[in-house]
Coordinates of C-alpha atoms and ligand atoms in Angstrom, one line a residue:
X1 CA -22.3 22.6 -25.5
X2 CA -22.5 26.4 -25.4
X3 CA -22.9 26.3 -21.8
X4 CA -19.4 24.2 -21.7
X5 CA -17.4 26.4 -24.0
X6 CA -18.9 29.5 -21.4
X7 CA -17.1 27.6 -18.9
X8 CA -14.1 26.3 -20.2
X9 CA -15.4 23.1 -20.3
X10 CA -15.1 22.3 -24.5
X11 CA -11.9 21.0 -24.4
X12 CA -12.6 18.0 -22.1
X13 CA -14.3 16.8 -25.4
X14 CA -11.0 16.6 -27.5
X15 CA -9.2 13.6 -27.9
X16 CA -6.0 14.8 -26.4
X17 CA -7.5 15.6 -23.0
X18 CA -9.2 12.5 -23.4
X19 CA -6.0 10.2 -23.9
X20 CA -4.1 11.5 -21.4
X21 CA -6.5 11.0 -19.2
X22 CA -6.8 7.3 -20.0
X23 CA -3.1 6.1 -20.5
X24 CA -2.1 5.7 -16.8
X25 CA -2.7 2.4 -14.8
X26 CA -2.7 3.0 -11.4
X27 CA -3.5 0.5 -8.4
X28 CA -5.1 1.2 -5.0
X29 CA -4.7 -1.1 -2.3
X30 CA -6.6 -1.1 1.1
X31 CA -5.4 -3.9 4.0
X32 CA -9.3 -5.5 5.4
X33 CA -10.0 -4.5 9.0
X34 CA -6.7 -3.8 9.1
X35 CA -5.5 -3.9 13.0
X36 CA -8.9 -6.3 13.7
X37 CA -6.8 -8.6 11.1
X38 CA -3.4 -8.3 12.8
X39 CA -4.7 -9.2 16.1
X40 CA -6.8 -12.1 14.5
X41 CA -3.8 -13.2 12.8
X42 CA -1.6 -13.7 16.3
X43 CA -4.5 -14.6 18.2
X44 CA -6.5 -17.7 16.2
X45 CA -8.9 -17.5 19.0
X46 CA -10.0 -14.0 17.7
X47 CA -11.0 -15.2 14.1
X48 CA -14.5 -16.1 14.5
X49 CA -15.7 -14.0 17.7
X50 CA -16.9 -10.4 16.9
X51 CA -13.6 -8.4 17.3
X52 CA -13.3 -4.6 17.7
X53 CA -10.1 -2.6 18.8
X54 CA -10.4 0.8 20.6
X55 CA -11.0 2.2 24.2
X56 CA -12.8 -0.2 26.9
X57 CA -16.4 0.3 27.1
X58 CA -16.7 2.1 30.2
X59 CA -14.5 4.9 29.2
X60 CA -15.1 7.7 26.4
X61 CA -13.2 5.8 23.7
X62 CA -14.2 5.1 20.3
X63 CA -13.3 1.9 18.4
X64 CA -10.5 2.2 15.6
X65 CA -12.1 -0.7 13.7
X66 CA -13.8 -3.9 13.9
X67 CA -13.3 -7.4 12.2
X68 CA -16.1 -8.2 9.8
X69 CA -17.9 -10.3 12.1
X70 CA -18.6 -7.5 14.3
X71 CA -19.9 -5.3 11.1
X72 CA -22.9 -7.9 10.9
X73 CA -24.0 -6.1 14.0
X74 CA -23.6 -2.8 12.5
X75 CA -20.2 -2.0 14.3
X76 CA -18.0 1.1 12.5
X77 CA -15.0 2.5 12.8
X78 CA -15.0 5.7 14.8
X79 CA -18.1 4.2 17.0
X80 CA -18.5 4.6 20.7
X81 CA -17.3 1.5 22.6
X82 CA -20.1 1.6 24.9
X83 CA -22.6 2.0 21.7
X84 CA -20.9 -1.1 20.0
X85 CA -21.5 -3.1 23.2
X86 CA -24.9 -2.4 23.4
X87 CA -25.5 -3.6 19.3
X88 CA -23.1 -6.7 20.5
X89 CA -23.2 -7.6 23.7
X90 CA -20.5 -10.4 23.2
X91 CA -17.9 -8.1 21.2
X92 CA -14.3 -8.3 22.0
X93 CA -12.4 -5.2 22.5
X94 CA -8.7 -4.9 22.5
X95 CA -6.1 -1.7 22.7
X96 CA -4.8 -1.4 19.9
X97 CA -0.6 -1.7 19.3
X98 CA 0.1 0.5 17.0
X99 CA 4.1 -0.3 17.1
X100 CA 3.0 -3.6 15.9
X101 CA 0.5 -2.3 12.9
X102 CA 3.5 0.1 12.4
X103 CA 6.1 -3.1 11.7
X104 CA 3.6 -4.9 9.3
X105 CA 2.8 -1.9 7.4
X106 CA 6.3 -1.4 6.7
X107 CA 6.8 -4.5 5.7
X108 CA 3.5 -4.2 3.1
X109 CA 5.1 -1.0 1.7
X110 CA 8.6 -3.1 1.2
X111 CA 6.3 -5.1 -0.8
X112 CA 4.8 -2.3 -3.1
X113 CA 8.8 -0.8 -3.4
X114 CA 9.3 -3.6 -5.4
X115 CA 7.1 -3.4 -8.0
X116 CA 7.3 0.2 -8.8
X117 CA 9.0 3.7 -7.2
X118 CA 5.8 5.7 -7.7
X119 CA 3.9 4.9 -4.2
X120 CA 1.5 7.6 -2.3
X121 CA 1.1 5.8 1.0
X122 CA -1.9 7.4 2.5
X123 CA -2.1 5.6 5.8
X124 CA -0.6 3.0 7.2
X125 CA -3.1 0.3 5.2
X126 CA -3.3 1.8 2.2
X127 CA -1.7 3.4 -1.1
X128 CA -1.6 4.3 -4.9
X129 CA 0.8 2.5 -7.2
X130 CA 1.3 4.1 -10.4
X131 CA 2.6 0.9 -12.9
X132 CA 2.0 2.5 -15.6
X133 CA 5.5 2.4 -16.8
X134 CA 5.7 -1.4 -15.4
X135 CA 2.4 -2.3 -16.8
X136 CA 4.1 -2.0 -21.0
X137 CA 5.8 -5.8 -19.9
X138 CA 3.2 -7.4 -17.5
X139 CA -1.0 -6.1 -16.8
X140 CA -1.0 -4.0 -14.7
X141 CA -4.2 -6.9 -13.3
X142 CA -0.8 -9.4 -13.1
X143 CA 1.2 -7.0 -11.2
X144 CA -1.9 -6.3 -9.0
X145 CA -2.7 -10.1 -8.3
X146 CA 1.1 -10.8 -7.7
X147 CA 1.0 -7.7 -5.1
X148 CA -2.2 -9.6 -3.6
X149 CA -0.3 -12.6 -3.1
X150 CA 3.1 -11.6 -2.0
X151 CA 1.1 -9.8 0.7
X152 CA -0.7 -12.7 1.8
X153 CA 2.3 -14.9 1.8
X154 CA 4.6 -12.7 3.8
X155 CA 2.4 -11.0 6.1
X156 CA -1.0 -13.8 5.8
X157 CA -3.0 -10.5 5.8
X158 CA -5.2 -10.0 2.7
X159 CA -5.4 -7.2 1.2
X160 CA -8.1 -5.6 -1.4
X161 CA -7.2 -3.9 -4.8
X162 CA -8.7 -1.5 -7.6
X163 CA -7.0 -1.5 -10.3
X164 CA -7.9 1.3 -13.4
X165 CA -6.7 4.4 -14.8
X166 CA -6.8 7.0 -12.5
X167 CA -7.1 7.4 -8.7
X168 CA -10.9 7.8 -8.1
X169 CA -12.3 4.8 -10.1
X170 CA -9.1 2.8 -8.6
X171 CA -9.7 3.7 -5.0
X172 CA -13.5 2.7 -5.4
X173 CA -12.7 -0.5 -7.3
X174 CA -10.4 -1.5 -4.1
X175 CA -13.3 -0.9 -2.0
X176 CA -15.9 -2.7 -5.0
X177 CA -15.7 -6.2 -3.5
X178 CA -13.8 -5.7 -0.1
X179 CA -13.0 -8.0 1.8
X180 CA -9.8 -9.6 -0.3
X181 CA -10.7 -7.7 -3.6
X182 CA -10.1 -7.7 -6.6
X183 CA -12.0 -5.1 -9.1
X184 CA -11.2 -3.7 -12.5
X185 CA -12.5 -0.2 -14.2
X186 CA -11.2 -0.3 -18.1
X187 CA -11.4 3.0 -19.7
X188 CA -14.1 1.0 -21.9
X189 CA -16.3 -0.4 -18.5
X190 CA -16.1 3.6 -16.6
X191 CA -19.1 5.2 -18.6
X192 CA -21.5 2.5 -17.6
X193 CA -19.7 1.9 -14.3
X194 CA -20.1 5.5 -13.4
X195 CA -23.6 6.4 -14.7
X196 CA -24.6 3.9 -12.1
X197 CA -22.0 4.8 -9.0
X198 CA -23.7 6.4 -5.9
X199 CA -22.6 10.4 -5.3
X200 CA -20.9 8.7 -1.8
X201 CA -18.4 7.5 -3.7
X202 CA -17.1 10.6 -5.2
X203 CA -13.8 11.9 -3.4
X204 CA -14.2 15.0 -1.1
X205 CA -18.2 15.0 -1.0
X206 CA -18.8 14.4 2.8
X207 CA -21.8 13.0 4.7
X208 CA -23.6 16.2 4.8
X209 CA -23.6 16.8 1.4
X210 CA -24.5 13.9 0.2
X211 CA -27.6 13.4 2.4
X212 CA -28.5 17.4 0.9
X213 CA -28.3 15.9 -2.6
X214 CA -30.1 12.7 -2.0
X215 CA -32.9 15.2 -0.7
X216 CA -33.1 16.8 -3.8
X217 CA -33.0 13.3 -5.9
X218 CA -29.4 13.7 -7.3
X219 CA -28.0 10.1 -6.3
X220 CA -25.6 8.8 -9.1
X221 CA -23.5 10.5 -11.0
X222 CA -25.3 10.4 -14.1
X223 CA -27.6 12.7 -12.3
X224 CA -24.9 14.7 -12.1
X225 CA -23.6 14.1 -15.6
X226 CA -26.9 15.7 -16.5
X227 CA -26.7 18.9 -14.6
X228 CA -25.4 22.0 -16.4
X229 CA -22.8 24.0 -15.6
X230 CA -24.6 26.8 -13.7
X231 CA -26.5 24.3 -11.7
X232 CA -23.3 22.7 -10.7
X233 CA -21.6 25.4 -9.3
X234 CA -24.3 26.6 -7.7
X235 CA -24.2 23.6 -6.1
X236 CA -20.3 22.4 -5.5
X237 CA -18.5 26.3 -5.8
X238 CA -15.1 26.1 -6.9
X239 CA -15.3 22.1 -6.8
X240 CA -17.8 21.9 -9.5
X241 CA -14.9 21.0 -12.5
X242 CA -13.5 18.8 -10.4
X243 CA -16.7 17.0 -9.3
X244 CA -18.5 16.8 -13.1
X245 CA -15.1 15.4 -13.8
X246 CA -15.3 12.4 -11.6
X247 CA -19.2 11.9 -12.2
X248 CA -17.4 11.4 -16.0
X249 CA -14.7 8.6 -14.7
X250 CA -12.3 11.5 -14.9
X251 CA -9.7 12.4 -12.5
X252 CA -6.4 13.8 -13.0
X253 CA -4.7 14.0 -10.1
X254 CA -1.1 11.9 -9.7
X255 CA 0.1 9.5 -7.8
X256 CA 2.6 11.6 -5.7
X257 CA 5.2 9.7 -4.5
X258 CA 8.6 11.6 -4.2
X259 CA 9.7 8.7 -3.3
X260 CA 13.7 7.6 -3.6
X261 CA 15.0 4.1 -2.3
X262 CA 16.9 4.5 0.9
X263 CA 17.6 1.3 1.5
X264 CA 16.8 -2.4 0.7
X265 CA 17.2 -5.4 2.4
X266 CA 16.5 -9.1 3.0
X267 CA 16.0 -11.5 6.3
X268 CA 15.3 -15.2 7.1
X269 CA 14.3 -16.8 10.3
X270 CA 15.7 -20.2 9.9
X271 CA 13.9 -22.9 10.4
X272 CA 16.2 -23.9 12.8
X273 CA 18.8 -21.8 14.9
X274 CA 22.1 -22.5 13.1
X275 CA 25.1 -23.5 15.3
X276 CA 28.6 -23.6 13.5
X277 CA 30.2 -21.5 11.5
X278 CA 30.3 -23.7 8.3
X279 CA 25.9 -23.6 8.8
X280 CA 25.5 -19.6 9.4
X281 CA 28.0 -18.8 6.4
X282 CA 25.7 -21.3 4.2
X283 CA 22.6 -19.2 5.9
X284 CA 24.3 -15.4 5.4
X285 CA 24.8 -16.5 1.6
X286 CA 20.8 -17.7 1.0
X287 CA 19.6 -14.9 2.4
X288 CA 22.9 -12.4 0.6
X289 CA 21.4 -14.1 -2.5
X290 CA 18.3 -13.8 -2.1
X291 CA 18.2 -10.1 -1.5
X292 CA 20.6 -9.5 -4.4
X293 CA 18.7 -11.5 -6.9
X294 CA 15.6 -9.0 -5.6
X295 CA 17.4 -6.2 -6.0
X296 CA 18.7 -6.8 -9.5
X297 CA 15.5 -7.2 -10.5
X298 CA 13.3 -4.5 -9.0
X299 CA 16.0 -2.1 -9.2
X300 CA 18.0 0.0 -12.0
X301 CA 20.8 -0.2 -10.1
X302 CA 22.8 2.5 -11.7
X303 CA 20.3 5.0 -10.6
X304 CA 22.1 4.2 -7.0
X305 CA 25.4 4.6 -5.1
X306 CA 25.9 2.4 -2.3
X307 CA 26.5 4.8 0.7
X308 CA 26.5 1.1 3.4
X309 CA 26.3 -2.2 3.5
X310 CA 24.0 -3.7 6.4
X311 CA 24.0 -6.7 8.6
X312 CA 21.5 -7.6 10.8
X313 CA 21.6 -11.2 13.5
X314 CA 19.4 -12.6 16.1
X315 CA 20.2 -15.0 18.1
X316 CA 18.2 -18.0 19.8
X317 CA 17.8 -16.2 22.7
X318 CA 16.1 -12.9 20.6
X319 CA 19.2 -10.8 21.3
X320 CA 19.6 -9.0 18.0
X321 CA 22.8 -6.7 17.2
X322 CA 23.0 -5.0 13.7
X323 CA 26.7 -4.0 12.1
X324 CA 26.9 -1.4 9.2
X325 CA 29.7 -0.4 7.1
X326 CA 30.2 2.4 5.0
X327 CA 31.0 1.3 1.4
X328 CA 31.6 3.7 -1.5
X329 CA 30.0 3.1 -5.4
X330 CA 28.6 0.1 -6.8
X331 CA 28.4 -3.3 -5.6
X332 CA 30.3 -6.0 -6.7
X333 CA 30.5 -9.7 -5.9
X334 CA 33.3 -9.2 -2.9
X335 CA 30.5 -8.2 -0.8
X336 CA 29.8 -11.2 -0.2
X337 CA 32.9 -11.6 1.7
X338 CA 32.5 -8.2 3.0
X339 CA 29.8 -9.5 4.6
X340 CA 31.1 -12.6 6.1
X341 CA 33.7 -10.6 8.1
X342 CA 31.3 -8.8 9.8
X343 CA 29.6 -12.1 10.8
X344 CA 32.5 -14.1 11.8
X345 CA 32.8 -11.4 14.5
X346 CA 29.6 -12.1 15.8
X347 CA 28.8 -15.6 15.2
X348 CA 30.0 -17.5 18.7
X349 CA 26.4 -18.0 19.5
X350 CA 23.1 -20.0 18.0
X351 CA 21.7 -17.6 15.2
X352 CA 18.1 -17.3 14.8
X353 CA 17.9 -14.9 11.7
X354 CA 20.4 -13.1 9.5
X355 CA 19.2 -9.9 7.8
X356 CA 21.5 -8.0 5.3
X357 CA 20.5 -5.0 2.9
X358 CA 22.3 -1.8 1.8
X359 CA 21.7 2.1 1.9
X360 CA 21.5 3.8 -1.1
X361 CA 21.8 7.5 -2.5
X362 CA 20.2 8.1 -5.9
X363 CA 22.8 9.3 -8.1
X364 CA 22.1 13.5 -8.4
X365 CA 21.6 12.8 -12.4
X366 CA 18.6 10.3 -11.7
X367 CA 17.1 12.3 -9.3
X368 CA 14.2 13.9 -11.3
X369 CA 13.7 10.5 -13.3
X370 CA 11.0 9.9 -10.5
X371 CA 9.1 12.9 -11.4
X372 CA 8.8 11.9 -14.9
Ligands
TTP401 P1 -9.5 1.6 7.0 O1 -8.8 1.1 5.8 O2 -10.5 2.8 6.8 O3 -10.4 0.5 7.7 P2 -10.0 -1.0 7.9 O4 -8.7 -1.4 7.3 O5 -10.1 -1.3 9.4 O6 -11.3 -1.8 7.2 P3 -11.5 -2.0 5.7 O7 -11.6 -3.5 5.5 O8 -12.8 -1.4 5.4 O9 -10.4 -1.3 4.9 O10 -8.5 2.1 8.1 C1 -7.3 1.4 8.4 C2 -6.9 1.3 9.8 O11 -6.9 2.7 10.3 C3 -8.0 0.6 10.7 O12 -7.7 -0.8 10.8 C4 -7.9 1.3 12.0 C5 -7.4 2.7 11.6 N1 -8.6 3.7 11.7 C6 -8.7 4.4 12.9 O13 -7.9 4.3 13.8 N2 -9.8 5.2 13.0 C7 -10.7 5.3 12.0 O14 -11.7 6.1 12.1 C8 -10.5 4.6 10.8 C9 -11.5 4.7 9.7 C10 -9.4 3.8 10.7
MG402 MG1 -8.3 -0.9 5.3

């Protein structure tokens, strides 16, 4: 304890440090074999064969990922192709569309928007939620599930989940039961949890490192729990707080978001392309309610101006043309009719799909609610 108070270390012990570092309830969600999953999802043929997607064999290309059929044979992301063929003779390779990924990662994030503002994307298949704030109505394990589900309906991707207080222990509960996940680190499960958790685990420690550590038998992080100060820096530099920290379950970095709503919006492909004008008004109003009954309830509304209302159409034959109006302060039920005018101009075809949404401008007094 002398050692600690040497280092600056004493006041981890006190109760305030401690609390704070508890209270927060933060998700991490990670799509499975992300663009392998995509292609298996528009290609039904693809879901049982060993599936990789990357460069073709022959050339110097790596693989981007594989489905988890192919990681039976000890296939990786970042791999050779020629090295993967050789471990699985029979794997499939595709190019991978990245315009595509793009779209359905957009469409995951609309997901995440709402349930809560505070969102660090960190790639295009995966991101913190901070619900802390959410979490006082519903568990934050609700929220997380619902997330889970919504994702699976709308995109029929799964996706895998850590839920827990702080970044660390939720990004390695997301990756705790992979694929389709579902793992939960309680402030009261972490000090067993982590005692156990391998060093690979620990954010920022690469390869190299670790294998240097598991040469000198330090291999979970109670083996670093148990190291003193002067040992650890000697060993991590000017990571070392940051490192005994996270061997502790501690981490207390936030989930940065800086995120403001820009827009929100709503579409339906109907089941059937809708001819007259009596059908695609009933249509524009399902999917007009729809998105406002979404909005109202993801969003405090007065935290927004409505800067322009939005409406999107396909038609049968894919052809899609989008109208936008500008539209000053807060929205009222005439927008409905709004809405309708701008369709009746473009409504003497079959429609396919009506999409409508709004863009918004936080109001400058809410701006730094998001920061709170
Ligand atoms: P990851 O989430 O790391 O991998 P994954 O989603 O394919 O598999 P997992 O089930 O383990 O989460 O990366 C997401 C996507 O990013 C992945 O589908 C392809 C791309 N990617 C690369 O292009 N190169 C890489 O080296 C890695 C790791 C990922
Ligand atoms: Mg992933």
């Amino acid at each position: 304890m002398e050692d600690m108070a040497l280092f600056g270390l004493d006041h981890l012990y006190s109760g305030t440090f401690l609390r704070k570092c508890i209270g927060s309830k933060i998700l991490h969600f990670d799509l499975d074999c992300f663009y392998a999953a995509v292609e298996m999802r528009d290609q039904p043929h693809l879901r049982t064969v060993p599936l990789a997607i990357g460069g073709p064999p022959n050339s110097r290309s790596v693989l981007c990922t594989a489905n988890y059929e192919a990681r039976k044979f000890g296939i990786r992301s970042g791999m050779s192709s020629s090295e993967a063929v050789r471990l699985c003779s029979h794997l499939v390779i595709l190019p991978p569309d990245f315009s595509k990924y793009k779209s359905v990662s957009e469409k995951v994030f609309t997901i995440f928007q709402n349930y809560t503002e505070k969102i660090e994307g960190l790639s295009l298949d995966e991101a913190y939620l901070d619900v802390t704030q959410e979490s006082k109505a519903v568990f934050a394990s609700s929220l997380a599930k619902d997330i889970q589900k919504k994702v699976l309906k709308e995109t029929e991707l799964t996706i895998s989940c850590g839920v827990s207080y702080n970044k660390f222990l939720a990004k390695v509960a997301s990756d705790w039961r992979k694929p389709n996940g579902f793992y939960v680190i309680t402030p009261s499960s972490a000090p067993s949890f982590v005692t156990q958790l391998k060093i690979q685990y620990l954010f920022g420690i690469g390869k190299k490192t670790v294998a240097r550590l598991n040469e000198m038998g330090i291999e979970t992080c109670l083996d670093i729990q148990k190291m003193s100060p002067v040992r650890l820096k000697s060993l991590f530099g000017s990571r070392y707080l940051d490192i005994f920290l996270m061997a502790h379950g501690i981490d207390t970095r936030r989930v940065e978001s800086g995120h403001e709503r820009k827009s929100f919006s709503n579409e339906e492909t109907f089941s059937r392309d809708l001819f007259d004008e009596n059908e695609q008004k009933q249509g524009l109003f399902r999917v007009y309610k729809d998105w406002r009954i979404s909005f109202f309830k993801k969003e405090r509304l007065d935290c927004y101006d409505v800067t322009h209302l939005h409406l999107k159409v396909k038609y049968f034959d894919h052809r899609v043309v989008t109208h936008e109006r500008k539209y000053c302060g807060s929205l009222e039920f005439n927008d409905f009719e709004l809405l309708f005018d701008f369709l009746k101009s473009k409504c003497a075809e079959p429609i396919r799909l009506i999409g409508v949404g709004v863009r918004l401008e936080k109001k400058s007094s809410f701006k730094q609610l998001s920061f709170e």
